[in-house]
GROMACS .gro file of C-alpha atoms in nm:
model
  153
    1LYS     CA    1   3.219  11.123   5.013
    2THR     CA    2   3.346  11.189   4.665
    3GLY     CA    3   3.720  11.230   4.623
    4GLY     CA    4   3.786  11.085   4.967
    5ALA     CA    5   4.003  10.810   5.095
    6VAL     CA    6   3.927  10.443   5.154
    7ILE     CA    7   4.046  10.278   5.476
    8PHE     CA    8   4.104   9.903   5.498
    9PHE     CA    9   4.289   9.646   5.707
   10ALA     CA   10   4.633   9.541   5.582
   11ASN     CA   11   4.547   9.178   5.670
   12HIS     CA   12   4.226   8.979   5.698
   13THR     CA   13   4.369   8.764   5.978
   14LEU     CA   14   4.667   8.799   6.210
   15ALA     CA   15   4.813   8.478   6.356
   16MET     CA   16   4.990   8.553   6.682
   17GLN     CA   17   5.259   8.318   6.812
   18PRO     CA   18   5.261   8.217   7.182
   19GLY     CA   19   5.442   8.467   7.402
   20THR     CA   20   5.366   8.763   7.174
   21LYS     CA   21   5.279   9.063   7.393
   22PHE     CA   22   5.099   9.286   7.141
   23ALA     CA   23   4.897   9.241   6.824
   24GLU     CA   24   4.979   9.529   6.591
   25VAL     CA   25   4.678   9.580   6.364
   26VAL     CA   26   4.762   9.792   6.060
   27LEU     CA   27   4.507  10.001   5.873
   28LEU     CA   28   4.589  10.138   5.529
   29ARG     CA   29   4.449  10.438   5.345
   30VAL     CA   30   4.435  10.491   4.969
   31GLY     CA   31   4.289  10.767   4.761
   32ASN     CA   32   4.294  11.126   4.881
   33LEU     CA   33   4.567  11.164   5.144
   34SER     CA   34   4.553  11.544   5.161
   35ALA     CA   35   4.352  11.568   5.484
   36GLU     CA   36   4.357  11.406   5.825
   37VAL     CA   37   4.105  11.126   5.878
   38SER     CA   38   4.051  10.888   6.168
   39ALA     CA   39   3.879  10.563   6.258
   40ASP     CA   40   3.741  10.432   6.587
   41LEU     CA   41   3.830  10.068   6.652
   42ALA     CA   42   3.719   9.823   6.920
   43THR     CA   43   3.784   9.462   7.012
   44VAL     CA   44   3.512   9.196   7.035
   45ASP     CA   45   3.536   8.850   7.196
   46GLY     CA   46   3.536   8.539   6.984
   47THR     CA   47   3.658   8.216   7.144
   48ALA     CA   48   3.928   8.428   7.310
   49CYS     CA   49   3.791   8.635   7.597
   50ALA     CA   50   3.894   8.983   7.702
   51GLY     CA   51   4.063   8.973   8.040
   52CYS     CA   52   4.201   8.623   7.983
   53SER     CA   53   4.350   8.626   7.633
   54TYR     CA   54   4.375   8.998   7.557
   55ILE     CA   55   4.293   9.340   7.701
   56ALA     CA   56   3.970   9.482   7.557
   57SER     CA   57   4.037   9.807   7.379
   58LYS     CA   58   3.868  10.098   7.206
   59GLN     CA   59   4.099  10.341   7.030
   60ARG     CA   60   4.094  10.609   6.766
   61VAL     CA   61   4.364  10.581   6.502
   62VAL     CA   62   4.457  10.894   6.313
   63PHE     CA   63   4.588  10.918   5.959
   64ALA     CA   64   4.772  11.249   5.951
   65GLU     CA   65   4.776  11.448   5.628
   66GLY     CA   66   4.982  11.253   5.374
   67CYS     CA   67   4.997  10.933   5.583
   68SER     CA   68   4.876  10.606   5.433
   69SER     CA   69   4.895  10.378   5.739
   70ALA     CA   70   4.803  10.374   6.106
   71THR     CA   71   4.844  10.110   6.378
   72PHE     CA   72   4.609   9.984   6.650
   73SER     CA   73   4.789   9.795   6.932
   74ILE     CA   74   4.615   9.528   7.138
   75GLU     CA   75   4.782   9.385   7.447
   76LEU     CA   76   4.781   9.004   7.454
   77LEU     CA   77   4.774   8.796   7.773
   78ASP     CA   78   4.898   8.444   7.845
   79CYS     CA   79   4.589   8.224   7.864
   80PRO     CA   80   4.625   7.945   8.120
   81GLU     CA   81   4.406   7.701   7.925
   82PHE     CA   82   4.491   7.523   7.602
   83ILE     CA   83   4.232   7.613   7.344
   84SER     CA   84   4.308   7.521   6.985
   85HIS     CA   85   4.101   7.784   6.807
   86ARG     CA   86   4.124   8.105   7.008
   87PHE     CA   87   4.047   8.425   6.821
   88PHE     CA   88   3.896   8.766   6.873
   89VAL     CA   89   3.804   9.047   6.639
   90ALA     CA   90   3.899   9.413   6.603
   91HIS     CA   91   3.651   9.615   6.404
   92VAL     CA   92   3.601   9.970   6.284
   93GLU     CA   93   3.307  10.134   6.460
   94ALA     CA   94   3.324  10.469   6.279
   95VAL     CA   95   3.528  10.661   6.022
   96HIS     CA   96   3.575  11.038   6.058
   97GLY     CA   97   3.669  11.286   5.787
   98ASN     CA   98   3.661  11.249   5.411
   99ALA     CA   99   3.701  10.870   5.408
  100THR     CA  100   3.497  10.551   5.388
  101MET     CA  101   3.560  10.199   5.512
  102GLY     CA  102   3.669   9.938   5.259
  103SER     CA  103   3.494   9.608   5.201
  104SER     CA  104   3.577   9.449   5.538
  105SER     CA  105   3.536   9.643   5.861
  106PHE     CA  106   3.704   9.382   6.082
  107ILE     CA  107   4.017   9.173   6.129
  108ARG     CA  108   4.039   8.837   6.306
  109ILE     CA  109   4.328   8.790   6.548
  110ARG     CA  110   4.414   8.420   6.598
  111LEU     CA  111   4.605   8.324   6.911
  112LEU     CA  112   4.805   8.014   6.828
  113PRO     CA  113   4.868   7.759   7.105
  114GLU     CA  114   5.220   7.646   7.185
  115GLY     CA  115   5.358   7.382   6.947
  116VAL     CA  116   5.049   7.323   6.736
  117TRP     CA  117   5.098   7.480   6.395
  118PRO     CA  118   5.433   7.607   6.274
  119PRO     CA  119   5.401   7.923   6.064
  120GLY     CA  120   5.290   7.840   5.711
  121ALA     CA  121   5.193   7.479   5.791
  122ARG     CA  122   4.887   7.326   5.629
  123ARG     CA  123   4.685   7.026   5.738
  124GLY     CA  124   4.853   6.808   5.471
  125ASP     CA  125   5.198   6.907   5.601
  126VAL     CA  126   5.131   6.771   5.948
  127GLY     CA  127   5.149   6.404   6.041
  128VAL     CA  128   5.315   6.288   5.721
  129GLY     CA  129   5.430   5.931   5.775
  130LEU     CA  130   5.202   5.863   6.070
  131GLU     CA  131   5.054   5.511   6.073
  132ASP     CA  132   4.704   5.638   6.158
  133PRO     CA  133   4.575   5.859   5.873
  134GLN     CA  134   4.326   6.016   6.115
  135ALA     CA  135   4.618   6.137   6.326
  136GLN     CA  136   4.671   6.415   6.069
  137LEU     CA  137   4.347   6.570   6.185
  138HIS     CA  138   4.435   6.581   6.554
  139LEU     CA  139   4.569   6.935   6.548
  140GLU     CA  140   4.239   7.095   6.451
  141SER     CA  141   3.990   6.840   6.578
  142PRO     CA  142   3.733   6.984   6.819
  143ILE     CA  143   3.664   6.633   6.950
  144ASN     CA  144   4.020   6.569   7.058
  145PRO     CA  145   4.023   6.563   7.440
  146ARG     CA  146   4.353   6.758   7.446
  147PHE     CA  147   4.162   7.064   7.337
  148SER     CA  148   3.912   7.263   7.540
  149SER     CA  149   3.601   7.364   7.351
  150SER     CA  150   3.524   7.649   7.589
  151PRO     CA  151   3.692   7.988   7.606
  152CYS     CA  152   3.917   8.088   7.894
  153VAL     CA  153   3.736   8.146   8.219
   0.00000   0.00000   0.00000
């Protein structure tokens, strides 16, 4: 599709704080903006399951003539279980019009548990000053009994 547009996700990963009701996935378009194009998106389970952590969705987003961004909204649910690494994926199933998909056709949506990682924190930032050096690893450790290794049921 020569002279067309390229569609891509504004982020590779979205990290959603507890209590957030919607994940707003933004797609961007560069190149030729002179015609309307659209993309079909769908959600796919990861360790977060549709019906427990989010509402499964398939939607078509439309880039009107001249528009360089479009948004795909996904409703998030309160999961009753504590799972440290919950995520799901939204991906582009098809692009319509004079456009192609950029290098990554998906975005990962991470659902952060309450009180685990403050925004911007890194592993080295957590547990500073703790007597047990292994305690720094407790927030991401899959062997820690505080964390469930199975998705919501």
